[in-house]
Short mmCIF file of C-alpha atoms in Angstrom, two decimals:
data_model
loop_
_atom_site.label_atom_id
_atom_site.label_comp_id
_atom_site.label_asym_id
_atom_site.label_seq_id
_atom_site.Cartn_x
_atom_site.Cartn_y
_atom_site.Cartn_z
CA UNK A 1 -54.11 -81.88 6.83
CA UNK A 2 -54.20 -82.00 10.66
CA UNK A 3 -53.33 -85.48 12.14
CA UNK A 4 -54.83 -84.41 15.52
CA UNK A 5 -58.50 -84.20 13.88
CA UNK A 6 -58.18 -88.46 13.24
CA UNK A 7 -58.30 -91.34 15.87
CA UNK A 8 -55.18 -93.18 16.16
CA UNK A 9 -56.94 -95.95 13.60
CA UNK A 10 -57.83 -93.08 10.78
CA UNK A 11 -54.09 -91.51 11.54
CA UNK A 12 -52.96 -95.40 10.25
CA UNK A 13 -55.40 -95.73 7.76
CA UNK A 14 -54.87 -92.18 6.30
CA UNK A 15 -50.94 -93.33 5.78
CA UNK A 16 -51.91 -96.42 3.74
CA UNK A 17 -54.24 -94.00 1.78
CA UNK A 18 -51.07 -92.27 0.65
CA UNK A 19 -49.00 -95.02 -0.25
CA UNK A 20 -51.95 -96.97 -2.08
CA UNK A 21 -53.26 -93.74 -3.92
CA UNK A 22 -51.47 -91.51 -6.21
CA UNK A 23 -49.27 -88.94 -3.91
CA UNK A 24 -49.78 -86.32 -6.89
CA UNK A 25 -53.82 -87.08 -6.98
CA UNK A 26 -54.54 -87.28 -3.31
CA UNK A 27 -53.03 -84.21 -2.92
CA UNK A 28 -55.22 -82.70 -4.65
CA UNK A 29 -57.57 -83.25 -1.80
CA UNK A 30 -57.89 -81.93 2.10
CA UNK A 31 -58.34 -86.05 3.33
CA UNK A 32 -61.48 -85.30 6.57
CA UNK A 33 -62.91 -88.06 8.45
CA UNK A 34 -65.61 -88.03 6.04
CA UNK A 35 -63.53 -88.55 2.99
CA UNK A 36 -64.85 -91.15 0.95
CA UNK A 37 -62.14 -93.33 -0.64
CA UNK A 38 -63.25 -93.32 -3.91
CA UNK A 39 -63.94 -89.47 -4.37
CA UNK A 40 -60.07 -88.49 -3.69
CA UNK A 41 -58.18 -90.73 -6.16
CA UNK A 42 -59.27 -94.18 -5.07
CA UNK A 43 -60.88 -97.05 -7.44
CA UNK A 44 -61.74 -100.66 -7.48
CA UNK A 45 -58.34 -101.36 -8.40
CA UNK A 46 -56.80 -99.93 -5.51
CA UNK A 47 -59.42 -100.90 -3.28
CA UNK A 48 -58.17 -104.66 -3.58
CA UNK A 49 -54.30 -103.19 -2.71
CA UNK A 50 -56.05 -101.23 0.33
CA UNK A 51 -57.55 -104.30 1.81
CA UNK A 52 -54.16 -106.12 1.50
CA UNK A 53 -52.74 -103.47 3.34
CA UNK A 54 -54.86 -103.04 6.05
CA UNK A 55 -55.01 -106.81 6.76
CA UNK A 56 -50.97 -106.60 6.97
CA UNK A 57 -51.04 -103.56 8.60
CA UNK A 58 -53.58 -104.20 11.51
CA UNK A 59 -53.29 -107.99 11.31
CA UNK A 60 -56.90 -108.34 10.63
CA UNK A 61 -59.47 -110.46 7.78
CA UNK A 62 -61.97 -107.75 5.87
CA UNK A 63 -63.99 -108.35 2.72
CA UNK A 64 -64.24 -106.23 -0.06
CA UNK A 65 -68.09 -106.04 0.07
CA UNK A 66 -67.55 -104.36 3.98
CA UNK A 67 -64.48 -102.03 2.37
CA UNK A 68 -67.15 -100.70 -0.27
CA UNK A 69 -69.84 -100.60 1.86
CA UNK A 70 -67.80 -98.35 4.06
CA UNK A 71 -65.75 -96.23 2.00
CA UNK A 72 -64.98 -93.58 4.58
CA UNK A 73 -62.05 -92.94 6.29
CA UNK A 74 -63.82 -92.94 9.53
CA UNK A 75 -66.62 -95.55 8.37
CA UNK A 76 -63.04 -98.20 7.28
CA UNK A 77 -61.75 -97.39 10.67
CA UNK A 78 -64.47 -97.93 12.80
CA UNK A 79 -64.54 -101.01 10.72
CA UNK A 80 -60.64 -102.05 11.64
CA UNK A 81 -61.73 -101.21 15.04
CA UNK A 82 -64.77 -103.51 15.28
CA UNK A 83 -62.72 -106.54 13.68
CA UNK A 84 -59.70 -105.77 16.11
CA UNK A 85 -62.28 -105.52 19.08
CA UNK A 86 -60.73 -101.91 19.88
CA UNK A 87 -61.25 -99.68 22.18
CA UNK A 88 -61.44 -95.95 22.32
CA UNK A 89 -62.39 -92.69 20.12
CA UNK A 90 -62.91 -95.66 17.30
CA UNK A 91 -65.35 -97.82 18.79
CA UNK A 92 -67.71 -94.61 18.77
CA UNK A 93 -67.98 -94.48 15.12
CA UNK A 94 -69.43 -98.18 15.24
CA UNK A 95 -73.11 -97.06 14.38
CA UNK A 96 -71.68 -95.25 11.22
CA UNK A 97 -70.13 -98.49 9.66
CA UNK A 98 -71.86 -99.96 6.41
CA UNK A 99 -71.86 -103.21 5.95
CA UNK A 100 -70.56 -104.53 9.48
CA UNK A 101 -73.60 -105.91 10.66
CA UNK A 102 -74.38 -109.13 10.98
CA UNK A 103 -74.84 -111.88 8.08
CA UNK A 104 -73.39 -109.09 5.72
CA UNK A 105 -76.56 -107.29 5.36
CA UNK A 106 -75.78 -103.17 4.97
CA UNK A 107 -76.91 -101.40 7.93
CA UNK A 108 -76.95 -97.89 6.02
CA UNK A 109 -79.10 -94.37 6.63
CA UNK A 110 -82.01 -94.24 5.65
CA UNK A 111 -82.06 -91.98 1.87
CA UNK A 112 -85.08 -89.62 1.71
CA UNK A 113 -85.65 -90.00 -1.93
CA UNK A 114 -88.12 -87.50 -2.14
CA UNK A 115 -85.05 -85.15 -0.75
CA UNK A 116 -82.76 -86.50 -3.78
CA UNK A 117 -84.96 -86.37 -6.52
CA UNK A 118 -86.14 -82.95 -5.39
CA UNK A 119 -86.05 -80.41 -8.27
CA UNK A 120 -83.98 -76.66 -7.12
CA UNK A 121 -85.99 -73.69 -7.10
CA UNK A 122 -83.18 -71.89 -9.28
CA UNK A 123 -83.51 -74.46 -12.20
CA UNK A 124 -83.96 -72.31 -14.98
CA UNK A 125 -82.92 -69.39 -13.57
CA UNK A 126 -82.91 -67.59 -17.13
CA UNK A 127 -84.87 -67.59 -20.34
CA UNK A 128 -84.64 -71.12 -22.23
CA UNK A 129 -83.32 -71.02 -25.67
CA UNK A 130 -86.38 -70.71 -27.87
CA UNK A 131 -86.84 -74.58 -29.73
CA UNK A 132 -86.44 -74.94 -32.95
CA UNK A 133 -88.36 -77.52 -34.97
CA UNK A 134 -86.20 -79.83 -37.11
CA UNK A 135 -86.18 -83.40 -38.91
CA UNK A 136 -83.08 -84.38 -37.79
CA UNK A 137 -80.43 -83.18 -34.97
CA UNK A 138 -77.50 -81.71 -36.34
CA UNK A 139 -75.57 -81.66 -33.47
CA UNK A 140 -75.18 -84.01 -30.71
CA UNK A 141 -73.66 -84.31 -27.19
CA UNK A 142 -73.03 -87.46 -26.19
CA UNK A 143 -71.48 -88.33 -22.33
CA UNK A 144 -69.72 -92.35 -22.28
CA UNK A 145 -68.05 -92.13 -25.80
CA UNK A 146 -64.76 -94.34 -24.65
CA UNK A 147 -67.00 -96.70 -23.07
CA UNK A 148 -68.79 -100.03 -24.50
CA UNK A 149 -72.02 -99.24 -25.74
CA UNK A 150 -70.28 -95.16 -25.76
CA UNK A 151 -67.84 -95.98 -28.69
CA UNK A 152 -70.82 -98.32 -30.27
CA UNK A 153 -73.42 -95.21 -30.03
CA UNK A 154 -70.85 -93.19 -31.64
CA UNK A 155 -70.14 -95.18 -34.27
CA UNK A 156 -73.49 -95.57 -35.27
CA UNK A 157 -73.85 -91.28 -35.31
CA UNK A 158 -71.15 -91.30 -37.91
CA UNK A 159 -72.29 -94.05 -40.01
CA UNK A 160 -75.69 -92.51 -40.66
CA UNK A 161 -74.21 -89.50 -41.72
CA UNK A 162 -77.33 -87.97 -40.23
CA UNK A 163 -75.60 -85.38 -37.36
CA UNK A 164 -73.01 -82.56 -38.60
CA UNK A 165 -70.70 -83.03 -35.18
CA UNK A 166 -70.57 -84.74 -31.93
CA UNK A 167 -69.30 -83.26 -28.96
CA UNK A 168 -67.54 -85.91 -26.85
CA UNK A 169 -67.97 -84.54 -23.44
CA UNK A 170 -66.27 -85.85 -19.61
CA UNK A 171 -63.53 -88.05 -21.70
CA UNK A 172 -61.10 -88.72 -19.16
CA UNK A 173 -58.75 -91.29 -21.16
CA UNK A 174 -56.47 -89.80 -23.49
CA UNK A 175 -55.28 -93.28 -24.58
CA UNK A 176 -58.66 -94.56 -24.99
CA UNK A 177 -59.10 -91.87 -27.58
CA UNK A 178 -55.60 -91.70 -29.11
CA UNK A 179 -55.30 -95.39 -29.50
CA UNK A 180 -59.47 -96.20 -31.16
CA UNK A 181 -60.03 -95.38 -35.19
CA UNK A 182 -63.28 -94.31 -34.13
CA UNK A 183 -62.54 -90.88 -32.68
CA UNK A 184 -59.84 -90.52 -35.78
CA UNK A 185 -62.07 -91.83 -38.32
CA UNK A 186 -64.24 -88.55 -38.80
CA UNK A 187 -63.58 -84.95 -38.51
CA UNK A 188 -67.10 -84.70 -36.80
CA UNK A 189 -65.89 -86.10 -33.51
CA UNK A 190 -65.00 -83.06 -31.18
CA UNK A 191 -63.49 -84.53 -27.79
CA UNK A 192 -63.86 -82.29 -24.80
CA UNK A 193 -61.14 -84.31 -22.08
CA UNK A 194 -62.52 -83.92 -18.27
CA UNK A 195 -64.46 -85.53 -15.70
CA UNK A 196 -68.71 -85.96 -14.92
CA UNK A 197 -67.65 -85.44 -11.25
CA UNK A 198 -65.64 -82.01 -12.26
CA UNK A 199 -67.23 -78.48 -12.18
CA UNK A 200 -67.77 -77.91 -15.66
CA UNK A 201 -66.87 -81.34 -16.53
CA UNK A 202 -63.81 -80.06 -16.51
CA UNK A 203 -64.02 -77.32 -19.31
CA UNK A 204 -64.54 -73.82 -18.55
CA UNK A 205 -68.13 -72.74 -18.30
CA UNK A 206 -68.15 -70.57 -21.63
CA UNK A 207 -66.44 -73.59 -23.73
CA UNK A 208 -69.43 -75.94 -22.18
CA UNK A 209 -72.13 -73.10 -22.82
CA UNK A 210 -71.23 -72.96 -26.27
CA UNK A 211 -71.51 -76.87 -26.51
CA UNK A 212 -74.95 -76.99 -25.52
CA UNK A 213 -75.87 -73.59 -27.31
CA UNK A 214 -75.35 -75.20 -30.16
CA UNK A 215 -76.16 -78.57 -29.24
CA UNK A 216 -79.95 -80.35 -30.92
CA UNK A 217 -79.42 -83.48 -28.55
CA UNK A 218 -77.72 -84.84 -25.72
CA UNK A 219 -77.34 -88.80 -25.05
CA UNK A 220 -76.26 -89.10 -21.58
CA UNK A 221 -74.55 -92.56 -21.08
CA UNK A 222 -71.65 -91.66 -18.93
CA UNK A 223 -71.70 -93.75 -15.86
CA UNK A 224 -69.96 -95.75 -12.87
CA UNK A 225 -71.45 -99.15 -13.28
CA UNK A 226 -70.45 -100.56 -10.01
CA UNK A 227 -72.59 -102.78 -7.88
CA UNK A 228 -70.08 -103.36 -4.92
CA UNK A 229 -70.24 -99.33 -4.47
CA UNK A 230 -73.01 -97.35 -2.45
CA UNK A 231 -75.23 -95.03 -3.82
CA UNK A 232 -73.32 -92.03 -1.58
CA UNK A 233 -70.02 -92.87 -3.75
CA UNK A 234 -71.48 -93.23 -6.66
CA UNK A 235 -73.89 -90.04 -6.42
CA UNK A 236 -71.52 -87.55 -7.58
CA UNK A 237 -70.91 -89.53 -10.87
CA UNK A 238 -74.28 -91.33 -12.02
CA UNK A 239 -76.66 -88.69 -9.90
CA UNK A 240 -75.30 -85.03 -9.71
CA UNK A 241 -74.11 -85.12 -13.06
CA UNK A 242 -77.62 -85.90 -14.38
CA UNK A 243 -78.48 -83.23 -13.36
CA UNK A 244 -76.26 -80.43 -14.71
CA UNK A 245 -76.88 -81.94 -17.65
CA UNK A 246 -80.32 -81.49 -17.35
CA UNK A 247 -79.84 -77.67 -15.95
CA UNK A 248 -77.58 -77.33 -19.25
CA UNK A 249 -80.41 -79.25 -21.42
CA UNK A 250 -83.26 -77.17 -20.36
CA UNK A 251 -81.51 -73.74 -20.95
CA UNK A 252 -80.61 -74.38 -23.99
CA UNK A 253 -83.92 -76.92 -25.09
CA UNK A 254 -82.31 -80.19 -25.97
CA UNK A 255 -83.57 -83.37 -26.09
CA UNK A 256 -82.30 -85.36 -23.06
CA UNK A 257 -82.22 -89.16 -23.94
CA UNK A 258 -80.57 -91.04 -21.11
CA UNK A 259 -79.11 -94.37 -20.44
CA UNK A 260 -80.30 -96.07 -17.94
CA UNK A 261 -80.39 -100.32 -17.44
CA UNK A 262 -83.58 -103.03 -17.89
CA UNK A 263 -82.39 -103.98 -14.45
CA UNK A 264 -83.75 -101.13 -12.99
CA UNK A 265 -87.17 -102.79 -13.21
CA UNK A 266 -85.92 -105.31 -10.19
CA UNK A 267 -86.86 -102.76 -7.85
CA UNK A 268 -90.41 -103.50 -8.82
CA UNK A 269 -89.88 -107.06 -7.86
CA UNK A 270 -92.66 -108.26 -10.25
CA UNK A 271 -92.00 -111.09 -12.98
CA UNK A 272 -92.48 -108.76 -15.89
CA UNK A 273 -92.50 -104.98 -16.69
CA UNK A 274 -94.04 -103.00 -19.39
CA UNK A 275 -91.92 -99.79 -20.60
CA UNK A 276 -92.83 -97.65 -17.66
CA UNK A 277 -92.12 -95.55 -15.14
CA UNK A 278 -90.59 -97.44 -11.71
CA UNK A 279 -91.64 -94.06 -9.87
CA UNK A 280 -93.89 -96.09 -7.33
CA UNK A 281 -90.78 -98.60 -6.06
CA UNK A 282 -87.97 -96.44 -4.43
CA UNK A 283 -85.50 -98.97 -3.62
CA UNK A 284 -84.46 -99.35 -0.09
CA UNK A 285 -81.54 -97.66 1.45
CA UNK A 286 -79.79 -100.75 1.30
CA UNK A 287 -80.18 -101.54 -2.01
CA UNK A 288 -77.90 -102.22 -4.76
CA UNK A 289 -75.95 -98.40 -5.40
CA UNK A 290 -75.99 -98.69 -8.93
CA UNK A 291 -79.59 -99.53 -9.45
CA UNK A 292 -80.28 -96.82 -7.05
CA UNK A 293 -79.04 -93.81 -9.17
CA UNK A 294 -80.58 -94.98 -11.85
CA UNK A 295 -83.65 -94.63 -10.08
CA UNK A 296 -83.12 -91.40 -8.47
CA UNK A 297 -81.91 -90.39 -12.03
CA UNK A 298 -84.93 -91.24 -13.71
CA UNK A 299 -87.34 -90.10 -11.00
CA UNK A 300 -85.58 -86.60 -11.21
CA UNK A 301 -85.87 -86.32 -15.03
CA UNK A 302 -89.79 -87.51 -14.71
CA UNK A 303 -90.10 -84.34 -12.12
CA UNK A 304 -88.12 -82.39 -14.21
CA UNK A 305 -90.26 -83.16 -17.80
CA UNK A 306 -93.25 -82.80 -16.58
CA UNK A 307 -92.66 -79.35 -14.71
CA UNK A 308 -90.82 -77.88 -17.50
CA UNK A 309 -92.06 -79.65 -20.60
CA UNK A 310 -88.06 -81.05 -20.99
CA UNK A 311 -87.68 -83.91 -23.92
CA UNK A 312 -86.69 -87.27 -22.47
CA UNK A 313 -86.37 -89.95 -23.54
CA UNK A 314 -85.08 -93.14 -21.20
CA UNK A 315 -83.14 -95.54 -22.47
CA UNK A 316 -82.88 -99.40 -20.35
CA UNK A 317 -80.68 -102.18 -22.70
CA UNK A 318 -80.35 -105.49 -20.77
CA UNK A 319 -77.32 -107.43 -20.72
CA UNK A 320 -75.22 -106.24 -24.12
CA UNK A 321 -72.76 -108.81 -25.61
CA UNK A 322 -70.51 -107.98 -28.38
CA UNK A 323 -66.20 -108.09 -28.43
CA UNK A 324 -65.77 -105.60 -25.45
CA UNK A 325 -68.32 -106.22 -23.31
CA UNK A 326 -67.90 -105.12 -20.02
CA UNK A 327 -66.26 -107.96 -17.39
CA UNK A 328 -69.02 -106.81 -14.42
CA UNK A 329 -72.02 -107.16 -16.41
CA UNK A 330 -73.67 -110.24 -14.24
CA UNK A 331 -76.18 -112.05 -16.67
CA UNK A 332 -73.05 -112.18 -19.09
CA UNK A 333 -70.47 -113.56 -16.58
CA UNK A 334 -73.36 -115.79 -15.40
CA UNK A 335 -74.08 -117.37 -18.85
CA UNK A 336 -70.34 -117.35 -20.06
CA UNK A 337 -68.63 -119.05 -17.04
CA UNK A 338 -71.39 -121.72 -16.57
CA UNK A 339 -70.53 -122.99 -20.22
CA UNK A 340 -66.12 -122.67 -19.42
CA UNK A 341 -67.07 -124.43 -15.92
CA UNK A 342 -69.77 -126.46 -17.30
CA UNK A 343 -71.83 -126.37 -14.55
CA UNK A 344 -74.59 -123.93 -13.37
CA UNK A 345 -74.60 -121.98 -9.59
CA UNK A 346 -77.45 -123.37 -7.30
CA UNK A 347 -80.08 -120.42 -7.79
CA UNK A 348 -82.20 -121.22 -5.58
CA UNK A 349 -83.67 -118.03 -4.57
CA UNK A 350 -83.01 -116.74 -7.63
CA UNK A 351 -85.96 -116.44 -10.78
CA UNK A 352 -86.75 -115.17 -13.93
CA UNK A 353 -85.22 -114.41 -17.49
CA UNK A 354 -81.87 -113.61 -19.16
CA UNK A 355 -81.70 -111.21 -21.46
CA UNK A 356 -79.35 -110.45 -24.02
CA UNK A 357 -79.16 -107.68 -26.84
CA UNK A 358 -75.60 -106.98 -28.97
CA UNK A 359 -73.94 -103.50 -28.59
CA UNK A 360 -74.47 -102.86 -32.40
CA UNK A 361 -79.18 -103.52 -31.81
CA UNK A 362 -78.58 -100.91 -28.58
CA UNK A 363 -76.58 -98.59 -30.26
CA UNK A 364 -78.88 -98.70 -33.23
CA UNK A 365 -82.50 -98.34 -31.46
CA UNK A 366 -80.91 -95.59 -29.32
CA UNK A 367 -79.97 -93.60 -32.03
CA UNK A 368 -82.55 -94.03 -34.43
CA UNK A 369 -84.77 -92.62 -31.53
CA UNK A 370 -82.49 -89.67 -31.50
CA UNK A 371 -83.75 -88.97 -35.28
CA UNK A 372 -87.24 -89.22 -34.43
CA UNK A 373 -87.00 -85.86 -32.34
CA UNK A 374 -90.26 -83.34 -33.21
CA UNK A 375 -92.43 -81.01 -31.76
CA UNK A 376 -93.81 -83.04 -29.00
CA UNK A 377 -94.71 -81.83 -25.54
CA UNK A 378 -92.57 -83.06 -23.25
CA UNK A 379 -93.09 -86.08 -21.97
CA UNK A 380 -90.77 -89.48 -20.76
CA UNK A 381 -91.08 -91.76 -23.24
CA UNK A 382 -89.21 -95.76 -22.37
CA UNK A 383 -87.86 -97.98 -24.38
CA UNK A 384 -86.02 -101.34 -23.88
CA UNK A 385 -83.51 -102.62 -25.55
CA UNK A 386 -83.74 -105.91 -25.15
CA UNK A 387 -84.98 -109.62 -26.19
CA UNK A 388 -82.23 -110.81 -28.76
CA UNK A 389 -81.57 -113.66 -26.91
CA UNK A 390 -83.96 -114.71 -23.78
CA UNK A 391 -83.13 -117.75 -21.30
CA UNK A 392 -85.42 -118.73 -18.71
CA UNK A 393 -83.29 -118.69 -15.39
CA UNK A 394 -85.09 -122.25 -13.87
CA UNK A 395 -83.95 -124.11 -17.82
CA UNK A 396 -80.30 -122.40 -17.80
CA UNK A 397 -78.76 -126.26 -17.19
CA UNK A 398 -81.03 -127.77 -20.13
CA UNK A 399 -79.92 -124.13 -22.32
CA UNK A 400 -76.31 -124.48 -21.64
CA UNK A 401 -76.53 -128.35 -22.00
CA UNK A 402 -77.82 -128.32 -25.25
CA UNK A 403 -75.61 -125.99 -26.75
CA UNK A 404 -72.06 -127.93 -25.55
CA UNK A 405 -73.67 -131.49 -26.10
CA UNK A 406 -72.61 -132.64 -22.97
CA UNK A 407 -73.92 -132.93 -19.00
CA UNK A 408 -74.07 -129.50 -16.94
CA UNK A 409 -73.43 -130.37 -13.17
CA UNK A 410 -75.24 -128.18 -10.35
CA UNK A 411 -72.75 -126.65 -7.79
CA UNK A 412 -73.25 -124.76 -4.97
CA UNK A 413 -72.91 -120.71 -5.32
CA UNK A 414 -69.36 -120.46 -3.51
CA UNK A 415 -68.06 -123.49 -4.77
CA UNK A 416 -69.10 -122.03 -8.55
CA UNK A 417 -67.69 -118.68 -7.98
CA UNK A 418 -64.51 -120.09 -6.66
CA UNK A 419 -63.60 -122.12 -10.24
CA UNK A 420 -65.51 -119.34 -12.04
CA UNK A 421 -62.87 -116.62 -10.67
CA UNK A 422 -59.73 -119.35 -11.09
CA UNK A 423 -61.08 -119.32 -14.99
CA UNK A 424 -61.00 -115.40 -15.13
CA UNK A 425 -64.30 -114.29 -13.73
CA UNK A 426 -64.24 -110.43 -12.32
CA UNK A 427 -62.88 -110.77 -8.92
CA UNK A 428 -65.49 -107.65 -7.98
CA UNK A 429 -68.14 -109.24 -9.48
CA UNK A 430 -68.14 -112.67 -7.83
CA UNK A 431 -67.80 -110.55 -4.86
CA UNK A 432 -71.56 -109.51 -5.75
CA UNK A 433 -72.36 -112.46 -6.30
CA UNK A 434 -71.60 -114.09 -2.99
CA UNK A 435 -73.55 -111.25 -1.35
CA UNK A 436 -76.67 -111.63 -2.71
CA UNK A 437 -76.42 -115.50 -3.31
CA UNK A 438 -78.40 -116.23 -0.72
CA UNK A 439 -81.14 -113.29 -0.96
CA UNK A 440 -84.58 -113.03 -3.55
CA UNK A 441 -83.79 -111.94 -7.00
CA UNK A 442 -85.93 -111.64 -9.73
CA UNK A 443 -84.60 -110.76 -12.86
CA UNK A 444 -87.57 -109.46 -14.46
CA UNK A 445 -89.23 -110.12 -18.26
CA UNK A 446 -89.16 -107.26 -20.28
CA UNK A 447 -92.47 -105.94 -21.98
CA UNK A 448 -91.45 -104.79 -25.16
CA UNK A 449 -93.60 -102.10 -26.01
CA UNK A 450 -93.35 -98.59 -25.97
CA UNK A 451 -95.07 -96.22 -23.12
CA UNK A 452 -95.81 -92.49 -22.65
CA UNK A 453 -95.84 -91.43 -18.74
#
């Protein structure tokens, strides 16, 4: 690492890097300019002690929502630079900077998505494994297993007593494993410990060809659900990942059924959405980064099924409940906090529907479309899973009103979020919410019914 390549800001910067991130994982890394924070050891987590540290350190006020927006070490100092009204090598990066403009709004390049969801020439650079006709799968891979709906999906394999093994792939929490009866409860459950951002996922390349040789199935649900972070950080993870699993699907002639979210239908900005294809409403560049690889995740597996005939199947569940459920999921927090404040966030700009679905519905629909594999040509076929529980947005006060028996007051947005996150709402997540409080957002219906592309 060569100090003289930084501007005196990244040279400070880089030093709270090291003390706020792992000595033994950064260096694992050669830190550029260009580094983005959360690709050499850094997290949410740790993004909170950054921002402490840089507000000590250079005696300035940041947000987290401009720290994730500019998650480079020369994007964060251009950043310090701005808000210190420097001078110098680090005012220069100031057209770089996500997320510094003015009334918070991302000022970000643009993202050719024809570019991203372009498929590679050298794709299936060898003879696909000729496909076998079966009932049921009898082996599955399955990416997410430690997480929520993961360890729910998983459960659900080896309670049918349907598949012969499942091969647990990208697990990068021993203790998650170690410490859940699930993965000890059946000698089906092969766990392969790595990383979706890793070459290989972190196994050697004949360990993971064997997987998929003998693989019927994959269910890809492995993700970074993070709406604070950009789709740039979060490509390697939700994006390139998709597809080497795709490159190792189509060799080998698995079924590919994939995880995506119901909110992915925002981007259409319509008040309902059949099971289809969002191929026609790339989301701008400044869009949420988490909704945006889904898209670009989806688009490339439409490309990719209906040039090479691969099986997919796409997978959206809306907001899941059940004990577990994940602390940034938004409809969730939104309904849960509103009845432990009892009152509701002014929504003004905000319309549409809440949906809810348990993880044990998801897990099952997903699943039981795993078993319906046959000889089809390959097309995408959608499914939601969805519409256990539905709340219109505009009667959430008379909703959560009738259920406690008692009045629900109407607060304004930062005034909510402040007692919501003194009761134990996600810090990250209100965060998101105070960004986009004051922008449209439809949270789309959800047609239930099954579509071919």
């Amino acid at each position: 690492m060569d100090d003289t390549q930084f501007t005196t800001t990244e040279a400070r910067l880089l030093k709270i890097w090291t003390q706020v991130i792992s000595q033994e994982v950064l260096s694992q890394y050669q830190i550029l300019r260009e580094s983005n924070f959360f690709h050499v050891g850094g997290s949410s987590i740790l993004l909170v002690q950054l921002r402490a540290e840089v507000e000590k350190v250079f005696d300035i006020t940041i947000s987290l929502f401009q720290l994730f927006e500019a998650s480079t070490l020369a994007a964060i100092s251009a950043l310090i630079d701005k808000a210190s009204a420097g001078t110098g090598q680090g005012e220069r990066l100031e057209s770089q900077v996500i997320g510094a403009a003015a009334d918070n709004i991302p000022q970000v390049n643009q993202i050719d998505w024809d570019k991203e969801t372009a498929i590679p020439a050298n794709l299936l650079p060898e003879r696909p494994r000729a496909r076998t006709t079966f009932g049921n799968p009898a082996v599955i891979v399955l990416t997410g297993s430690t997480g929520f709906l993961g360890q729910a999906i998983l459960k659900r394999l080896l309670n049918d007593n349907v598949v012969q093994k499942v091969h647990c792939i990208a697990v990068r929490d021993k203790n998650r494993v170690e410490d859940n009866d699930i993965f000890r409860s059946s000698n089906k459950v092969v766990v392969h410990y790595g990383d979706l951002t890793a070459p290989h996922f972190g196994l050697s390349e004949t360990t993971l060809s064997n997987i998929f040789s003998e693989a019927d199935a994959l269910i890809h649900n492995g993700a970074d659900v993070s709406f604070l972070k950009t789709y740039e950080t979060l490509k390697p993870i939700n994006v390139d990942a998709t597809k080497e699993l795709v490159r190792l699907s189509l060799t080998n002639q698995l079924s590919f059924h994939y995880v995506s979210t119901a909110s992915i239908v925002q981007v259409t900005g319509k008040e309902s959405w059949a099971p289809l294809s969002v191929k026609d409403y790339p989301p701008p560049s400044t869009a949420n980064g988490y909704l945006a690889t889904k898209w670009a995740s989806e688009r490339y597996l439409e490309k990719v099924a209906d040039q090479y005939d691969l099986r997919v199947w796409i997978h959206r569940p809306s907001s899941i409940t059940g004990d577990g459920a994940p602390a940034e999921d938004l409809v969730s927090n939104l309904l849960k906090y509103a009845e432990k404040v009892k009152a509701v966030p002014d929504m003004g700009l905000w319309k549409g529907w809440l949906d809810f679905v348990s993880d044990e519905t998801t897990a099952m629909q997903i699943v039981d479309e795993v078993y319906e594999d046959c000889s089809w040509p390959g097309h995408v076929r959608y499914f939601y899973q969805s519409g256990e529980e539905m709340i219109p947005l505009s009667n959430l006060r008379g909703f959560l009103g009738n259920k406690i028996g008692g009045n629900v007051d109407v607060l304004p947005m930062n005034d909510w979020l402040t007692i919501a996150e003194r009761q134990g709402m996600n810090a990250m997540l209100c965060e998101y919410m105070r960004t986009v409080a004051d922008r449209p957002l439809t949270l789309t219906m959800l047609e239930k019914e099954s579509m071919w592309l």
